[in-house]
Amino acid sequence: MRGRSRLAVAAASASVLMLALSACGGGGTGTGSGSGSGGGSGESAVVIKGCTPENPLVPGNTSETCGGDIVDAFTAKLVHYNTETAEPEMDIAESIESDDNQNFTVKLKQGYKFQDGTEVKAKNFVDAWNYTAAAKNGQAGAYFMKVIEGAAEIGEEGAAGETLTGLAVVDDYTFTIKTTEKVSNLPVRLGYSAFAPMPDSFFADPKAFEDKPIGAGPFQIESKDTQNTVLTKFADYSGKYPANVDKLTFRIYTDPAAAYTDVVANNLDYTNEIPSDQMIGDAYKSDLTDRNLNRASGRFQGIVFSPNDEQLRDNLKLRQALSMAINRDLIAKDIMHGSVIPAKGWAPSVVDGATDTACGEYCTFDAAKAKTLYDEAGGYNGVLALTTNGDGAHREWTEAVCNSIKNAVGADCRVVLTPDFATYNKQIDAGELKGMFRTGWQMDYPSIENFLGPIYTTGADSNWSKYDNPAFNAKLAEAAAAGTDDEANKLYQEAEAMLGQDLPTTPLWYPTTTVGWSDKVTDVKINAFGVLDFSAIKVKN
Amino acid sequence: MIAYIIRRLLQMIPVVFGTTFLIYAMVYSLGDPTVGRCGERPCSPAYVARLRAEYNLDDPLLVQYFKYMGKIATGDFGQTFNGVDIGAELLARWPITMKLAVIALLVEAIIGIAAGVLAGLRKGGFLDSLVFVSTLAIISIPVFVLGSVAQLVFGVRLAWLPPTATAGTWHQLLLPGIVLGTLSMAYIARLTRNSLVENLGADYVRTAKAKGLTWRRTVGVHTLRNSLIPVITFIGFDLGALMGGAIVTERIFNVQGIGGYIWHSISTKDGGAIVATVTLLVLVYLIMSLLVDLLYGALDPRISHD
């Protein structure tokens, strides 16, 4: 009997443990159980892939895509970018006018409502932009306000000021913007989410806003937890881009492969990412026949010739030789599986003003010519490093680029991987990298200027190549003062041509966006940013 | 017995402090979490300054650690960088991982022990060879292959079970749970089989048989109970591992549990979230090892805690 009673103890403690476990198992099964589409209540619902935002969903503090996509869905801005052409169209703005490209008058349409019921007025823009620009609020999007007069003063570390001198409310529906210098493309910039208006309730209680963000867009946030952000159609939305579906859920996926699987199985309605193994030989096209789309997007990828490398810095011919030694077409096809478009310029053709010609022959693979140039230039002594961050799927193509250079000109090119993007960034900032390193750029607004100004102006934040050309700076300033868009674009192209002559970096390609969707939805469109047009997507009847 | 439990509980205190401090120091050495948060451009100094102040990043390591533990002691786990309460996050994710672990545990314990017993009783027979070969096959397949294939075959092609487990219901977790439990199941089968074979040859089994006890009683009560001691040890620690180590499985099946959370927190260098999660894992391990030790005493009177 002793034995039996001990067994009973063992069994009992095991079952107590099980009970404790199953008791804990009760909660946590919140929204969105399985099926992607809308249930039987007659409401149409779409579930799309989301990822975890890096910051709270405050428009001025969101500078990455995980949060940015959601912010885009619940906010409305002064202008809206056309999904097909990326042209800015007036949204909340009735008009944005300027005589001198420096003093702008913005008139608002009346009747736009925030999701808390208050009307969108001029002061909501001015307050929001002031808040984003002020250093004491530490917003990630402060960068976008730099163009407005007074931003430098209140944006400095430790500055106490909180209003931009360049903004003034004229009346409820009019305000003026004065920029630090002439900016002909200001209206194009104002569609970025950092320029979204903020309701008064945000300033009264920012913490409450973080818990339930409010905008004036076609969708409003219903609830958000760690797995789902649920948005519903905003009934009082009065803009031109109303939602087609009643409910839009961003469901968090940590792994794009899982999202892809769910789309194939019709458990998820949309994914903005096709896993790389499915890109090989267009495998995804057989899983998702008529349910996939590939489109050029506003992104650029290239290689920086390190400004800290004396051999490269002072030797244009060497840079030209290396640039010519890269077989972009072959790598795009064989290594990138068609997910990129080989580049011959510094700005992708999806943006206004871009021509994709500035790099010309130096971006065209020619091994013989590259070798001649390389020998004339005296070659590269020692190991030519190509550095990239190891956490971002760059290994394969950097090795291909290095091999291409090695085969064409015989330089001892080797890929160096840093552990992660943060370390990589730090090394670039500290000027520790020699040789070449990877660079990438995702546009903030669809203008050729965005691919030049922030990256190549002397002293700019993202000027990794430390490009310093007064003529280039002057050309950009001239373009910013131009009277018409065409004139401005022509001048920007002239500036881009200077990059072609100086080659501080060499373009590689423009990444494209490939998306897939379930057989429950239709009207799937993506814009030049590679983001789904949330308003257009529909559930099939 | 009670004194033993109290002594063990007291021992946990320095262990918890020691391990959490080690983890905190390791996270600290991951590097500056404020770098690289603003895409391809450097973050503004003001943004960095606000983060540094909010998360005490400017203090020395020890001060940071004690500030952090002080907050945890009051039940405040702090916030992740995107403003989500870590406590709430863990509360939402813990039950999902527990469910997953329970499914895995049931699969591995029931099938594993059954297969092990059958193989052990028929040592050298066909069943024994079958179990040997099949467990060898399972052990040699990496879990991501097993997971991906199971997902494709049973989730997508045959559509018997949901291919992902985003909402974390029992039904959805069945497939990842089975995948997760499979590997340990193979180990348990082998452990049970070997331990049983060894004990079947022991003197006390011969004595029991000589006393005239039925075969069923000899194996079921006398041999199996002793044979299960190493198995129980394995299962106990495996539960701890299942709680945190399901990172791969949770990614494949998009389970919003602890494993995926650890992975995400490490990749975003969210120190607070990592330390809070791992602290809980340490506690689970400690409690599991205590339970295992208590079960020893119940299964084998020779192992006494008094």
Tab-separated table of C-alpha atoms in Angstrom, chain A residues 147-446:
chain	number	residue	atom	x	y	z
A	147	VAL	CA	12.860	72.825	-43.475
A	148	ILE	CA	10.638	75.206	-41.479
A	149	GLU	CA	12.058	78.441	-40.130
A	150	GLY	CA	12.948	78.208	-36.448
A	151	ALA	CA	13.370	74.431	-36.386
A	152	ALA	CA	17.105	74.629	-35.818
A	153	GLU	CA	16.645	76.814	-32.717
A	154	ILE	CA	14.026	74.714	-30.948
A	155	GLY	CA	15.438	71.444	-32.245
A	156	GLU	CA	18.816	71.847	-30.623
A	157	GLU	CA	19.564	69.582	-27.723
A	158	GLY	CA	18.485	71.227	-24.515
A	159	ALA	CA	16.548	74.002	-26.275
A	160	ALA	CA	13.540	75.177	-24.306
A	161	GLY	CA	11.588	76.819	-27.119
A	162	GLU	CA	8.524	75.077	-28.417
A	163	THR	CA	7.175	77.048	-31.317
A	164	LEU	CA	8.417	77.335	-34.859
A	165	THR	CA	8.761	80.970	-35.931
A	166	GLY	CA	7.971	79.897	-39.471
A	167	LEU	CA	4.397	78.830	-38.698
A	168	ALA	CA	1.474	81.165	-38.157
A	169	VAL	CA	-2.262	80.567	-37.868
A	170	VAL	CA	-4.201	83.080	-39.954
A	171	ASP	CA	-7.698	81.836	-39.253
A	172	ASP	CA	-9.405	78.530	-38.504
A	173	TYR	CA	-8.752	77.197	-41.963
A	174	THR	CA	-5.613	79.042	-43.056
A	175	PHE	CA	-2.021	78.975	-41.902
A	176	THR	CA	1.293	80.042	-43.331
A	177	ILE	CA	4.640	78.298	-43.539
A	178	LYS	CA	7.944	80.079	-43.928
A	179	THR	CA	10.857	77.861	-44.822
A	180	THR	CA	14.499	78.446	-43.968
A	181	GLU	CA	15.388	78.651	-47.630
A	182	LYS	CA	13.548	78.257	-50.895
A	183	VAL	CA	11.860	74.852	-51.207
A	184	SER	CA	9.935	74.440	-54.430
A	185	ASN	CA	8.804	70.913	-53.576
A	186	LEU	CA	7.404	71.646	-50.131
A	187	PRO	CA	3.853	70.623	-51.156
A	188	VAL	CA	5.208	67.227	-52.234
A	189	ARG	CA	6.757	66.706	-48.818
A	190	LEU	CA	3.606	67.439	-46.843
A	191	GLY	CA	2.038	64.045	-47.502
A	192	TYR	CA	4.490	62.308	-45.159
A	193	SER	CA	2.900	61.035	-41.960
A	194	ALA	CA	5.102	63.247	-39.759
A	195	PHE	CA	3.084	66.188	-41.147
A	196	ALA	CA	-0.280	64.773	-40.067
A	197	PRO	CA	-2.453	67.066	-37.904
A	198	MET	CA	-2.952	66.175	-34.256
A	199	PRO	CA	-6.180	66.665	-32.284
A	200	ASP	CA	-6.295	68.860	-29.184
A	201	SER	CA	-6.792	65.767	-27.065
A	202	PHE	CA	-3.241	64.668	-27.856
A	203	PHE	CA	-1.734	67.742	-26.216
A	204	ALA	CA	-4.003	67.367	-23.199
A	205	ASP	CA	-2.977	63.756	-22.608
A	206	PRO	CA	-0.266	62.277	-24.857
A	207	LYS	CA	-0.307	58.991	-22.932
A	208	ALA	CA	-3.993	58.429	-23.645
A	209	PHE	CA	-3.312	59.164	-27.308
A	210	GLU	CA	-0.583	56.536	-27.392
A	211	ASP	CA	-3.079	54.018	-26.079
A	212	LYS	CA	-5.660	54.971	-28.697
A	213	PRO	CA	-4.208	57.145	-31.451
A	214	ILE	CA	-6.513	59.524	-33.286
A	215	GLY	CA	-6.276	60.924	-36.794
A	216	ALA	CA	-8.534	62.207	-39.532
A	217	GLY	CA	-8.054	59.324	-41.928
A	218	PRO	CA	-10.438	56.810	-43.479
A	219	PHE	CA	-9.849	54.272	-40.705
A	220	GLN	CA	-9.865	54.664	-36.942
A	221	ILE	CA	-8.111	52.545	-34.391
A	222	GLU	CA	-10.521	50.271	-32.617
A	223	SER	CA	-8.103	48.345	-30.437
A	224	LYS	CA	-4.493	47.330	-30.356
A	225	ASP	CA	-2.661	44.653	-28.490
A	226	THR	CA	0.515	42.743	-29.055
A	227	GLN	CA	-1.016	40.566	-31.756
A	228	ASN	CA	-3.510	42.696	-33.619
A	229	THR	CA	-4.167	46.316	-34.369
A	230	VAL	CA	-7.792	46.554	-35.396
A	231	LEU	CA	-9.029	49.529	-37.400
A	232	THR	CA	-12.591	50.206	-38.442
A	233	LYS	CA	-14.017	52.416	-41.148
A	234	PHE	CA	-14.352	55.971	-39.846
A	235	ALA	CA	-17.997	56.889	-40.323
A	236	ASP	CA	-17.430	60.669	-40.306
A	237	TYR	CA	-14.587	60.613	-42.822
A	238	SER	CA	-15.241	63.295	-45.408
A	239	GLY	CA	-12.184	63.052	-47.669
A	240	LYS	CA	-11.749	61.695	-51.148
A	241	TYR	CA	-10.311	58.334	-50.160
A	242	PRO	CA	-12.962	56.558	-48.070
A	243	ALA	CA	-12.426	52.973	-47.021
A	244	ASN	CA	-14.044	50.135	-48.916
A	245	VAL	CA	-13.931	47.654	-46.082
A	246	ASP	CA	-15.488	47.959	-42.635
A	247	LYS	CA	-12.620	46.459	-40.746
A	248	LEU	CA	-8.893	46.337	-41.320
A	249	THR	CA	-6.703	44.286	-39.004
A	250	PHE	CA	-2.927	44.412	-38.883
A	251	ARG	CA	-1.878	41.062	-37.535
A	252	ILE	CA	1.669	40.812	-36.228
A	253	TYR	CA	3.949	38.349	-37.959
A	254	THR	CA	7.522	37.968	-36.761
A	255	ASP	CA	8.485	35.878	-39.751
A	256	PRO	CA	7.501	36.729	-43.341
A	257	ALA	CA	7.478	33.035	-44.209
A	258	ALA	CA	4.630	32.395	-41.775
A	259	ALA	CA	2.649	35.275	-43.267
A	260	TYR	CA	3.258	33.961	-46.753
A	261	THR	CA	2.044	30.502	-45.732
A	262	ASP	CA	-1.104	32.023	-44.284
A	263	VAL	CA	-1.783	33.955	-47.469
A	264	VAL	CA	-1.384	30.801	-49.548
A	265	ALA	CA	-3.809	29.044	-47.188
A	266	ASN	CA	-6.184	32.043	-47.353
A	267	ASN	CA	-5.848	32.616	-43.618
A	268	LEU	CA	-4.388	36.056	-44.178
A	269	ASP	CA	-5.496	38.496	-46.820
A	270	TYR	CA	-2.328	40.369	-47.673
A	271	THR	CA	1.417	40.203	-47.186
A	272	ASN	CA	3.869	42.865	-48.302
A	273	GLU	CA	6.783	40.468	-48.296
A	274	ILE	CA	7.493	37.281	-50.196
A	275	PRO	CA	10.188	35.137	-48.513
A	276	SER	CA	13.362	34.970	-50.563
A	277	ASP	CA	13.173	31.203	-51.139
A	278	GLN	CA	9.826	31.736	-52.836
A	279	MET	CA	11.343	34.366	-55.120
A	280	ILE	CA	13.706	31.811	-56.658
A	281	GLY	CA	12.440	30.968	-60.109
A	282	ASP	CA	9.243	32.896	-59.334
A	283	ALA	CA	8.005	30.006	-57.176
A	284	TYR	CA	5.455	32.279	-55.515
A	285	LYS	CA	3.655	32.769	-58.806
A	286	SER	CA	2.442	29.193	-58.817
A	287	ASP	CA	1.211	29.404	-55.212
A	288	LEU	CA	-0.405	32.762	-55.802
A	289	THR	CA	-1.589	32.722	-59.388
A	290	ASP	CA	-3.309	36.047	-60.134
A	291	ARG	CA	-2.792	36.982	-56.530
A	292	ASN	CA	0.582	38.658	-56.707
A	293	LEU	CA	1.989	41.961	-57.818
A	294	ASN	CA	5.471	43.312	-58.298
A	295	ARG	CA	6.047	47.032	-58.569
A	296	ALA	CA	8.978	49.405	-58.637
A	297	SER	CA	9.183	51.426	-55.466
A	298	GLY	CA	10.936	54.499	-54.168
A	299	ARG	CA	14.038	52.817	-52.899
A	300	PHE	CA	17.680	52.899	-53.811
A	301	GLN	CA	20.575	50.628	-53.027
A	302	GLY	CA	24.184	51.406	-53.747
A	303	ILE	CA	27.745	51.278	-52.556
A	304	VAL	CA	29.576	54.105	-50.831
A	305	PHE	CA	33.255	54.579	-51.541
A	306	SER	CA	34.468	55.269	-48.045
A	307	PRO	CA	35.542	58.894	-47.594
A	308	ASN	CA	38.068	57.614	-45.040
A	309	ASP	CA	39.894	55.517	-47.590
A	310	GLU	CA	42.674	57.606	-49.134
A	311	GLN	CA	43.122	55.335	-52.124
A	312	LEU	CA	39.478	55.583	-53.163
A	313	ARG	CA	38.841	59.157	-52.074
A	314	ASP	CA	41.520	60.683	-54.280
A	315	ASN	CA	41.231	58.395	-57.276
A	316	LEU	CA	38.189	58.974	-59.472
A	317	LYS	CA	39.387	56.576	-62.133
A	318	LEU	CA	39.622	53.776	-59.590
A	319	ARG	CA	36.064	54.435	-58.458
A	320	GLN	CA	34.892	54.408	-62.057
A	321	ALA	CA	36.707	51.155	-62.707
A	322	LEU	CA	35.155	49.467	-59.663
A	323	SER	CA	31.724	50.757	-60.582
A	324	MET	CA	32.041	49.390	-64.111
A	325	ALA	CA	33.250	46.055	-62.808
A	326	ILE	CA	29.906	45.268	-61.149
A	327	ASN	CA	27.590	43.167	-63.258
A	328	ARG	CA	24.309	44.631	-62.011
A	329	ASP	CA	22.061	42.892	-64.526
A	330	LEU	CA	23.399	39.439	-63.761
A	331	ILE	CA	23.285	39.855	-59.983
A	332	ALA	CA	19.768	41.276	-60.153
A	333	LYS	CA	18.642	38.240	-62.094
A	334	ASP	CA	20.598	35.422	-60.463
A	335	ILE	CA	21.069	36.538	-56.877
A	336	MET	CA	18.180	38.927	-56.299
A	337	HIS	CA	15.754	36.840	-58.379
A	338	GLY	CA	14.246	39.831	-60.074
A	339	SER	CA	13.382	41.637	-56.845
A	340	VAL	CA	15.415	44.672	-57.919
A	341	ILE	CA	15.760	46.836	-61.020
A	342	PRO	CA	19.395	47.526	-62.025
A	343	ALA	CA	20.151	51.242	-61.667
A	344	LYS	CA	21.822	53.701	-63.940
A	345	GLY	CA	21.114	56.685	-61.776
A	346	TRP	CA	20.584	57.756	-58.195
A	347	ALA	CA	16.787	58.097	-58.202
A	348	PRO	CA	14.212	55.451	-59.225
A	349	SER	CA	11.899	56.328	-62.086
A	350	VAL	CA	8.790	56.067	-59.895
A	351	VAL	CA	9.533	59.541	-58.522
A	352	ASP	CA	8.850	62.817	-60.205
A	353	GLY	CA	11.847	64.099	-62.152
A	354	ALA	CA	13.946	60.956	-62.154
A	355	THR	CA	15.494	59.785	-65.414
A	356	ASP	CA	17.757	56.925	-64.364
A	357	THR	CA	20.573	57.954	-66.703
A	358	ALA	CA	23.027	59.974	-64.608
A	359	CYS	CA	25.466	57.126	-63.967
A	360	GLY	CA	25.453	56.064	-67.606
A	361	GLU	CA	28.395	54.012	-68.789
A	362	TYR	CA	29.917	53.706	-65.322
A	363	CYS	CA	26.912	51.668	-64.253
A	364	THR	CA	27.115	49.478	-67.338
A	365	PHE	CA	29.140	46.331	-66.884
A	366	ASP	CA	32.190	46.222	-69.117
A	367	ALA	CA	34.959	44.007	-67.770
A	368	ALA	CA	37.551	44.926	-70.377
A	369	LYS	CA	37.076	48.654	-70.009
A	370	ALA	CA	36.966	48.372	-66.233
A	371	LYS	CA	40.264	46.501	-66.261
A	372	THR	CA	41.905	49.160	-68.458
A	373	LEU	CA	40.664	51.937	-66.181
A	374	TYR	CA	41.725	49.985	-63.113
A	375	ASP	CA	45.256	49.536	-64.403
A	376	GLU	CA	45.467	53.173	-65.451
A	377	ALA	CA	44.307	54.192	-61.995
A	378	GLY	CA	47.097	52.161	-60.420
A	379	GLY	CA	44.843	49.552	-58.860
A	380	TYR	CA	43.911	49.115	-55.218
A	381	ASN	CA	46.610	48.125	-52.771
A	382	GLY	CA	45.696	45.549	-50.173
A	383	VAL	CA	42.334	44.037	-49.383
A	384	LEU	CA	39.370	45.962	-50.742
A	385	ALA	CA	36.690	45.589	-48.082
A	386	LEU	CA	32.979	45.678	-48.858
A	387	THR	CA	31.309	46.106	-45.479
A	388	THR	CA	27.662	45.462	-44.714
A	389	ASN	CA	25.547	44.638	-41.693
A	390	GLY	CA	25.102	40.923	-41.176
A	391	ASP	CA	21.526	41.089	-39.902
A	392	GLY	CA	19.832	42.259	-43.052
A	393	ALA	CA	20.057	39.636	-45.832
A	394	HIS	CA	22.824	41.498	-47.626
A	395	ARG	CA	25.410	38.778	-47.536
A	396	GLU	CA	24.640	37.043	-50.805
A	397	TRP	CA	24.560	40.047	-53.069
A	398	THR	CA	27.569	41.746	-51.471
A	399	GLU	CA	29.541	38.588	-52.126
A	400	ALA	CA	28.317	38.572	-55.706
A	401	VAL	CA	29.350	42.213	-56.139
A	402	CYS	CA	32.759	41.464	-54.688
A	403	ASN	CA	33.217	38.471	-56.951
A	404	SER	CA	32.197	40.505	-59.956
A	405	ILE	CA	34.843	43.125	-59.100
A	406	LYS	CA	37.436	40.440	-58.407
A	407	ASN	CA	36.823	38.687	-61.709
A	408	ALA	CA	36.716	41.828	-63.787
A	409	VAL	CA	39.670	43.818	-62.465
A	410	GLY	CA	41.468	41.442	-60.117
A	411	ALA	CA	41.124	43.526	-56.951
A	412	ASP	CA	41.258	41.505	-53.729
A	413	CYS	CA	37.661	42.297	-52.775
A	414	ARG	CA	36.325	40.763	-49.566
A	415	VAL	CA	32.986	41.088	-47.792
A	416	VAL	CA	33.132	42.197	-44.156
A	417	LEU	CA	30.049	41.653	-42.025
A	418	THR	CA	29.290	43.692	-38.917
A	419	PRO	CA	26.995	41.980	-36.430
A	420	ASP	CA	24.010	44.286	-36.806
A	421	PHE	CA	22.690	47.477	-38.290
A	422	ALA	CA	23.316	49.489	-35.121
A	423	THR	CA	27.000	48.587	-35.024
A	424	TYR	CA	27.238	49.265	-38.735
A	425	ASN	CA	25.714	52.717	-38.299
A	426	LYS	CA	28.066	53.482	-35.473
A	427	GLN	CA	31.127	52.520	-37.486
A	428	ILE	CA	30.047	54.730	-40.355
A	429	ASP	CA	29.390	57.673	-38.045
A	430	ALA	CA	32.774	57.177	-36.436
A	431	GLY	CA	34.469	57.011	-39.853
A	432	GLU	CA	35.997	53.621	-39.101
A	433	LEU	CA	35.204	51.881	-42.356
A	434	LYS	CA	37.685	51.608	-45.211
A	435	GLY	CA	37.040	50.388	-48.711
A	436	MET	CA	33.402	50.271	-49.712
A	437	PHE	CA	30.178	49.847	-47.798
A	438	ARG	CA	26.506	49.322	-48.507
A	439	THR	CA	23.980	52.110	-48.524
A	440	GLY	CA	20.233	52.090	-48.892
A	441	TRP	CA	17.572	54.760	-49.029
A	442	GLN	CA	13.820	54.611	-48.810
A	443	MET	CA	12.156	57.810	-49.929
A	444	ASP	CA	10.185	59.975	-47.558
A	445	TYR	CA	8.276	61.721	-50.328
A	446	PRO	CA	8.147	61.055	-54.080
